[in-house]
mmCIF file of C-alpha atoms in Angstrom:
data_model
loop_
_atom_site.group_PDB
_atom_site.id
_atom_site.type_symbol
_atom_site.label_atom_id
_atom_site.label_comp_id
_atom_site.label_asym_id
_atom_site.label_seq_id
_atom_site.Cartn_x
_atom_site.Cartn_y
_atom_site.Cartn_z
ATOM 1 C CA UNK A 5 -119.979 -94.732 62.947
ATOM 2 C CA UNK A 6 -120.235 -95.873 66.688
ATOM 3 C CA UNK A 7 -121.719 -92.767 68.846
ATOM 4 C CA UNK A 8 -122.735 -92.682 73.002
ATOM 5 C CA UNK A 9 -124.866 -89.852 74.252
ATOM 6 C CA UNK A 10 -125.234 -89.101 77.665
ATOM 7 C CA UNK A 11 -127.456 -85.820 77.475
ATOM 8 C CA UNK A 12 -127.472 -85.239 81.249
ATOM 9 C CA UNK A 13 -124.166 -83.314 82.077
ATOM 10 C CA UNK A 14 -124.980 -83.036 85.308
ATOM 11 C CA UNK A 15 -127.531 -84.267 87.721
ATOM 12 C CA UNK A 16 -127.484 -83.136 91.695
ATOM 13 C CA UNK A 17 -129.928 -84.839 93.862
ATOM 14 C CA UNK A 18 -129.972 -85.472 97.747
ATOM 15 C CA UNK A 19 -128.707 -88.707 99.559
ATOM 16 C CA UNK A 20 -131.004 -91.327 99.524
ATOM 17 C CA UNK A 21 -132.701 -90.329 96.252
ATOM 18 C CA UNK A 22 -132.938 -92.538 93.428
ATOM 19 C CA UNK A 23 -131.154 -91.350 90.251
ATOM 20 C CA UNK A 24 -131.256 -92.435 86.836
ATOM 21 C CA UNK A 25 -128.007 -91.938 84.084
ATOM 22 C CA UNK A 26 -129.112 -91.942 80.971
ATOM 23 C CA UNK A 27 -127.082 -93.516 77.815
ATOM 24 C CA UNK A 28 -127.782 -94.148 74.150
ATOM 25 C CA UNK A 29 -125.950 -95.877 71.583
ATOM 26 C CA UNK A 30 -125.525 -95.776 67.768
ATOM 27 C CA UNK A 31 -124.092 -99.124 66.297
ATOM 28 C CA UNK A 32 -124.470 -100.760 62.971
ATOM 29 C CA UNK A 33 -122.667 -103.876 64.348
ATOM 30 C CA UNK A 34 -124.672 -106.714 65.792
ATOM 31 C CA UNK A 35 -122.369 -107.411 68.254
ATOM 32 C CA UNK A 36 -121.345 -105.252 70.886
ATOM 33 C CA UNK A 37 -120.698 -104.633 74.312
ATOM 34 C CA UNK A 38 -121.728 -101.642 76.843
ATOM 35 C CA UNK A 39 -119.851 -100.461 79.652
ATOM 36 C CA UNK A 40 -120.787 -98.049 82.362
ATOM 37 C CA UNK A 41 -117.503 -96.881 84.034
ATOM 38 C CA UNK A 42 -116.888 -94.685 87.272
ATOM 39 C CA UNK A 43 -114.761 -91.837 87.642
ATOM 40 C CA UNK A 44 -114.593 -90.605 90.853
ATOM 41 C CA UNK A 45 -112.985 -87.022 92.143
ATOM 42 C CA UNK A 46 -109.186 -88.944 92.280
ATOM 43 C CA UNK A 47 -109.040 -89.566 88.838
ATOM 44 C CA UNK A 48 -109.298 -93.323 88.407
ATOM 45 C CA UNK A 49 -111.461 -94.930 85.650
ATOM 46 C CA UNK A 50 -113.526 -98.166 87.558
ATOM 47 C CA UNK A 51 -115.299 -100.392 85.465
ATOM 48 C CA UNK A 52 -118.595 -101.358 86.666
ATOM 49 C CA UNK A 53 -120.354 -103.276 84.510
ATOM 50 C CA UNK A 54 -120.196 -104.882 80.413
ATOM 51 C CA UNK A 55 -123.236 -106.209 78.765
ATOM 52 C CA UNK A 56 -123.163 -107.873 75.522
ATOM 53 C CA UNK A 57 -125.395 -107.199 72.638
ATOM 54 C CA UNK A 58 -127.340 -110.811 73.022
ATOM 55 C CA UNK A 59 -128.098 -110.218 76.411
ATOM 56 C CA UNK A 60 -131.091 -108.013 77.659
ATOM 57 C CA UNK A 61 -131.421 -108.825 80.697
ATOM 58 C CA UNK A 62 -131.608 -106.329 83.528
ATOM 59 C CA UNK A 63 -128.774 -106.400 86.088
ATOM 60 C CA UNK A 64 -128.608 -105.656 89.844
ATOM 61 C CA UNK A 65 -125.748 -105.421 91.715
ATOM 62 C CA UNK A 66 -126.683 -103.693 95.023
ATOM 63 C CA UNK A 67 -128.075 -100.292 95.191
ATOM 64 C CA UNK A 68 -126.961 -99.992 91.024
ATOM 65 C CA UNK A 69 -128.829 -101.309 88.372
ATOM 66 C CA UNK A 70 -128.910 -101.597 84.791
ATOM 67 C CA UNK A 71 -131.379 -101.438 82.135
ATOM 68 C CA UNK A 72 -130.429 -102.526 78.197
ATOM 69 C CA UNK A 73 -132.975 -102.039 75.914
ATOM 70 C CA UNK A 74 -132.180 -102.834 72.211
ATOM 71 C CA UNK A 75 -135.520 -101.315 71.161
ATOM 72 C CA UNK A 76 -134.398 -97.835 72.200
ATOM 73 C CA UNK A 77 -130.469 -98.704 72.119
ATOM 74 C CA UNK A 78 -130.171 -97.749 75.753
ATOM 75 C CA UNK A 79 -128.418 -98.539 78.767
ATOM 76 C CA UNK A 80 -129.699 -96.578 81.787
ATOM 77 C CA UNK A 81 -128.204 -97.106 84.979
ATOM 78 C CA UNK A 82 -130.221 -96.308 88.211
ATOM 79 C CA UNK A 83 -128.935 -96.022 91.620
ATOM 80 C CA UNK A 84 -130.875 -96.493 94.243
ATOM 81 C CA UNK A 85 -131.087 -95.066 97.632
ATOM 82 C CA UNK A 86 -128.445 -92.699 96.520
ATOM 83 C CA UNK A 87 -124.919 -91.895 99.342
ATOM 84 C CA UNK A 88 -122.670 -89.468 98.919
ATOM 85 C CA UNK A 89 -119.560 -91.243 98.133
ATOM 86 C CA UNK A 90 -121.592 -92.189 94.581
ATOM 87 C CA UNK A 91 -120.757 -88.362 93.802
ATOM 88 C CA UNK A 92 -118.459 -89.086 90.670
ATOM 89 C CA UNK A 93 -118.921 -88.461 86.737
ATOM 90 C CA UNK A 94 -120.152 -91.965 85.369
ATOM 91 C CA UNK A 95 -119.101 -92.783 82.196
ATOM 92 C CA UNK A 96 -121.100 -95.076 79.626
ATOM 93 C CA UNK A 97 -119.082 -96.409 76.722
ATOM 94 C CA UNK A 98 -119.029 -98.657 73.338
ATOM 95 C CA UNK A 99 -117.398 -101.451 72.017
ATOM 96 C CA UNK A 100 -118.275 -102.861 68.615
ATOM 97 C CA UNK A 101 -117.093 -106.235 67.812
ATOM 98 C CA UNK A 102 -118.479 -107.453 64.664
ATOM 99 C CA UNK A 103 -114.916 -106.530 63.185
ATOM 100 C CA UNK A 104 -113.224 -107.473 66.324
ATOM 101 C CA UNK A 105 -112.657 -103.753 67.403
ATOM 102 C CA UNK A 106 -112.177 -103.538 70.778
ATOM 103 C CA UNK A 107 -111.711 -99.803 71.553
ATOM 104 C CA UNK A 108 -114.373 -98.071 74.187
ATOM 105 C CA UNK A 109 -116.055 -95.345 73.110
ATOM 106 C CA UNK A 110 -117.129 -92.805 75.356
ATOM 107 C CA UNK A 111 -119.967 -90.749 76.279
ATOM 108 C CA UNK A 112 -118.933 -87.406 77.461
ATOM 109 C CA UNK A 113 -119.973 -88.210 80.782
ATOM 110 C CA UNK A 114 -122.730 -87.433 83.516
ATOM 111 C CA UNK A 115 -121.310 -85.953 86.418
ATOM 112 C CA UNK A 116 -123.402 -86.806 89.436
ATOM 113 C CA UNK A 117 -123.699 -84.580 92.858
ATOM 114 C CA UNK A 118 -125.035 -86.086 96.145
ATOM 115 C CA UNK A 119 -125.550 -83.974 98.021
ATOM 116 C CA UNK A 120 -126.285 -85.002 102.216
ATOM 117 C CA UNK B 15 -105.986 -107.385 93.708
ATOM 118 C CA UNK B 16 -104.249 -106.751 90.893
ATOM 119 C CA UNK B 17 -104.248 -103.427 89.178
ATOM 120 C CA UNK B 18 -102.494 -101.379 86.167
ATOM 121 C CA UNK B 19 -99.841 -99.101 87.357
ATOM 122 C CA UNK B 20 -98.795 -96.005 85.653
ATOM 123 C CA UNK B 21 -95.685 -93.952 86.257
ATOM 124 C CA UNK B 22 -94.963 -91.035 86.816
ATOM 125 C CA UNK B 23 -98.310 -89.643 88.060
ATOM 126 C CA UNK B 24 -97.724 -86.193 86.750
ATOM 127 C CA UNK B 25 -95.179 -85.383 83.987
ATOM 128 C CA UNK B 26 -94.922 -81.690 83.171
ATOM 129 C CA UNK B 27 -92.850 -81.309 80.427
ATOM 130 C CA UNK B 28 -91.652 -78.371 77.177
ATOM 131 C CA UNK B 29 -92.976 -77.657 74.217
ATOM 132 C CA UNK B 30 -91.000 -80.295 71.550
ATOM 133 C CA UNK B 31 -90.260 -82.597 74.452
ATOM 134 C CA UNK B 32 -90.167 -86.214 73.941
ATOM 135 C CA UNK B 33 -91.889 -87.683 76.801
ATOM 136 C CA UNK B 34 -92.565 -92.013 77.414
ATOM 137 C CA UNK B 35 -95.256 -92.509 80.090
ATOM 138 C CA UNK B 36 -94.696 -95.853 81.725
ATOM 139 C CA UNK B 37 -97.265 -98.192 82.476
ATOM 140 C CA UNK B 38 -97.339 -102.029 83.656
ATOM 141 C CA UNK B 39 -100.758 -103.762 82.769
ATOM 142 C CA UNK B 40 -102.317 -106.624 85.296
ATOM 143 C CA UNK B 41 -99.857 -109.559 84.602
ATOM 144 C CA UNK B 42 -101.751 -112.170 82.747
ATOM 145 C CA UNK B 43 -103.712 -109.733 80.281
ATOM 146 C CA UNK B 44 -103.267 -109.830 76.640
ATOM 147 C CA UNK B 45 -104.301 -106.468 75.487
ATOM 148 C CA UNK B 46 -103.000 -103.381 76.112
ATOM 149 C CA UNK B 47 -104.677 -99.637 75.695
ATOM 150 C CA UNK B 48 -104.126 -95.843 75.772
ATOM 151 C CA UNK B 49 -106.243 -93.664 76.532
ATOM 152 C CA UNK B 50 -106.724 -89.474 76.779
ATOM 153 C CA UNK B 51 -109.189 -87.503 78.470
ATOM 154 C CA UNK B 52 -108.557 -83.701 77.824
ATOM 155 C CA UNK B 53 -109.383 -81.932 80.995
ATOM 156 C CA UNK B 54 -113.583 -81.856 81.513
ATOM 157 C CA UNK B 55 -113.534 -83.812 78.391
ATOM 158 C CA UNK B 56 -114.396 -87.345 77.634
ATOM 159 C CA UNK B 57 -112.191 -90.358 77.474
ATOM 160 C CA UNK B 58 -110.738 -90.619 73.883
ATOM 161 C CA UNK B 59 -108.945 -94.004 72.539
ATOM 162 C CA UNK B 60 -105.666 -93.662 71.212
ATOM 163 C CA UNK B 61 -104.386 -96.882 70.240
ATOM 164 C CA UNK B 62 -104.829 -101.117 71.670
ATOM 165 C CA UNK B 63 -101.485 -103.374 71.225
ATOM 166 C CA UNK B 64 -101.921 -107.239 71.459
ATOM 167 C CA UNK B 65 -99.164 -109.696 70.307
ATOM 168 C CA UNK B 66 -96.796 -106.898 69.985
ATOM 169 C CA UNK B 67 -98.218 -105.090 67.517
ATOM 170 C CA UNK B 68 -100.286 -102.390 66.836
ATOM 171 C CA UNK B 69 -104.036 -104.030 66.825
ATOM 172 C CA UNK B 70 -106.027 -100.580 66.238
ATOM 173 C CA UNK B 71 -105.408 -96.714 66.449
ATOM 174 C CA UNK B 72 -107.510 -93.800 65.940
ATOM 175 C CA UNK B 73 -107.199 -90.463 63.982
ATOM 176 C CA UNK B 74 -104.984 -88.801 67.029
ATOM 177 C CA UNK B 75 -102.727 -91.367 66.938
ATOM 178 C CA UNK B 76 -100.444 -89.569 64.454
ATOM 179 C CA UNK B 77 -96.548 -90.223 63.904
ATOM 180 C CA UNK B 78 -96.122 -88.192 66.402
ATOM 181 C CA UNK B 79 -97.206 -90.884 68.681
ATOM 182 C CA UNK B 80 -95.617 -94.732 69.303
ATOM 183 C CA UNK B 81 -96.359 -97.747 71.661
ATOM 184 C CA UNK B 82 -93.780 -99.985 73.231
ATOM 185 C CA UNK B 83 -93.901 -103.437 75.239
ATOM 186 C CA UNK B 84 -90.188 -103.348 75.808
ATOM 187 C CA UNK B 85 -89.908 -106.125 78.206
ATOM 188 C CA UNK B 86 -92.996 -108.982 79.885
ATOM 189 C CA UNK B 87 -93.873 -105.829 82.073
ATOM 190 C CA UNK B 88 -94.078 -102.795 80.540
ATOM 191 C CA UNK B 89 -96.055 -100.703 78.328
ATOM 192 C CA UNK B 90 -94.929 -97.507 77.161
ATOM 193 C CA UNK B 91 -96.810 -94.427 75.392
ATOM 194 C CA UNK B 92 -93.683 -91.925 73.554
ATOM 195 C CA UNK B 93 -94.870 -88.852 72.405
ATOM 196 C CA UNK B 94 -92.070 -87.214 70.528
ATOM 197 C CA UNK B 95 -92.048 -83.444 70.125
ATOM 198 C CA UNK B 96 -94.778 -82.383 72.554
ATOM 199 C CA UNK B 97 -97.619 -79.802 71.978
ATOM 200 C CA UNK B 98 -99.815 -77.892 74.126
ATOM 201 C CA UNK B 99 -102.876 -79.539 72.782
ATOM 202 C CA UNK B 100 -101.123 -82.852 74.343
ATOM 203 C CA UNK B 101 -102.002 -81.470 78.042
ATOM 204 C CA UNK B 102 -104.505 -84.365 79.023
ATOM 205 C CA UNK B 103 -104.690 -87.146 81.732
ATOM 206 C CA UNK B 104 -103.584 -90.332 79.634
ATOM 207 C CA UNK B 105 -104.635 -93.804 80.649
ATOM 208 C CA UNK B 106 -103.402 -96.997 79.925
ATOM 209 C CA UNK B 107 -105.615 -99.767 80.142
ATOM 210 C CA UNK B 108 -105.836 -103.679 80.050
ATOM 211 C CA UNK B 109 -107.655 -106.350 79.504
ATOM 212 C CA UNK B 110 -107.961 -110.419 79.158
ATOM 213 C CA UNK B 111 -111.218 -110.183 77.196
ATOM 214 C CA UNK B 112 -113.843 -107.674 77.334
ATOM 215 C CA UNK B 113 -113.674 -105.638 80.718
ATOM 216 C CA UNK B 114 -110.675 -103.317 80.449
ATOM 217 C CA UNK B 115 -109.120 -102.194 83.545
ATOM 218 C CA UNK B 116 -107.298 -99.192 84.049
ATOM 219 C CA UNK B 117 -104.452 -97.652 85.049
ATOM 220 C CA UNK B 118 -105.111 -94.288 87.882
ATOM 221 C CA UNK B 119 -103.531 -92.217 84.901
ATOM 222 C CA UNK B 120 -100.371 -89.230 83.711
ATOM 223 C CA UNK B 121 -101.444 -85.909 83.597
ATOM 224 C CA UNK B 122 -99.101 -84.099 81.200
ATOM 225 C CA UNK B 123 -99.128 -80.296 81.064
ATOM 226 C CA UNK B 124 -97.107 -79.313 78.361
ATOM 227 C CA UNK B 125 -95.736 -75.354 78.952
#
């Protein structure tokens, strides 16, 4: 069965420090997407970024970044240069798609501090 | 930019209630999803609805539960008889293919 561990419940760190979320995956399927998702103090879910299974490659968008490795089945995501309006619980989450699922499954979350 | 919208924001309702939390998904998506997230817990599915029908639901999806497109607009989430263990922020969600969007979420407290 699909599983997503984020082992870091919380991390605090001051601004402008780089900070790394950890996230690993369990999946028989070979195809499957990853999703890192936002949720700030309001509430809201925000999606921030999907990856497919068939692609590797790292992603940068900004100060966030993403690393997939299939080797490890991880998705880390890395800000950089850390502010305090990044102070949310980031979510990392699942979708397997070999049987055309398309339900998210969710780590239980690493809630992030910045502190200024 | 278009968004999901939920109604109402926060629904406190009885023990045994029956309770329908309203939601309208971003116009030209195809799938719709709930979603629960227990307070300081994680995000849980519930159930996904494309062609107006049922596409998946998980274990807590129980009769107890049912989904609704009742109109081109709406998506609805009826829980019938309420229990405290349904207290949770509920989201619905949408999507045209992969990237689901959602909704800013009910909180139900059941009393």
């Amino acid at each position: 069965a699909q599983k997503v561990t984020q082992a870091q419940t919380e991390i605090s760190v001051v601004e402008k420090e780089d900070v790394t979320l950890d996230c690993v995956y369990e999946t028989r399927d070979t195809t499957y997407y990853l999703f890192w998702y936002k949720q700030p103090p309001s509430g809201e879910l925000v999606f921030l970024i999907r990856r497919n299974s068939f692609d590797e490659q790292n992603e940068i968008s900004g100060r966030y970044s993403w690393n997939f490795q299939k080797s490890t089945s991880s998705f880390n995501f890395t800000i950089t240069a850390s502010q305090v309006v990044d102070s949310a619980v980031y979510f990392c989450a699942l979708s397997e798609r070999d049987t055309g699922r398309r339900a998210l499954t969710f780590g239980s979350g690493t809630r992030l501090q910045v502190q200024p | 930019e278009p968004e999901v919208t939920q109604t109402p924001s926060h629904q406190v309702t009885q023990m045994g209630q029956e309770v329908i939390l309203r939601c309208v998904p971003i116009s030209n998506h195809l799938y719709f999803y709930w979603y629960r997230q227990i307070l300081g817990q994680k995000v849980e599915f519930l159930v996904s609805f494309y062609n107006n029908e049922i596409s998946e639901k998980s274990e807590i999806f129980d009769d107890q539960f049912s989904v609704e497109r009742p109109d081109g607009s709406n998506f609805t989430l009826k829980i019938r008889s309420t229990k405290l263990e349904d207290s949770a922020m509920y989201f619905c969600a949408s999507s045209i293919r992969d990237e689901q969007y959602f909704g800013p979420g009910t909180r139900l407290t059941v009393t």
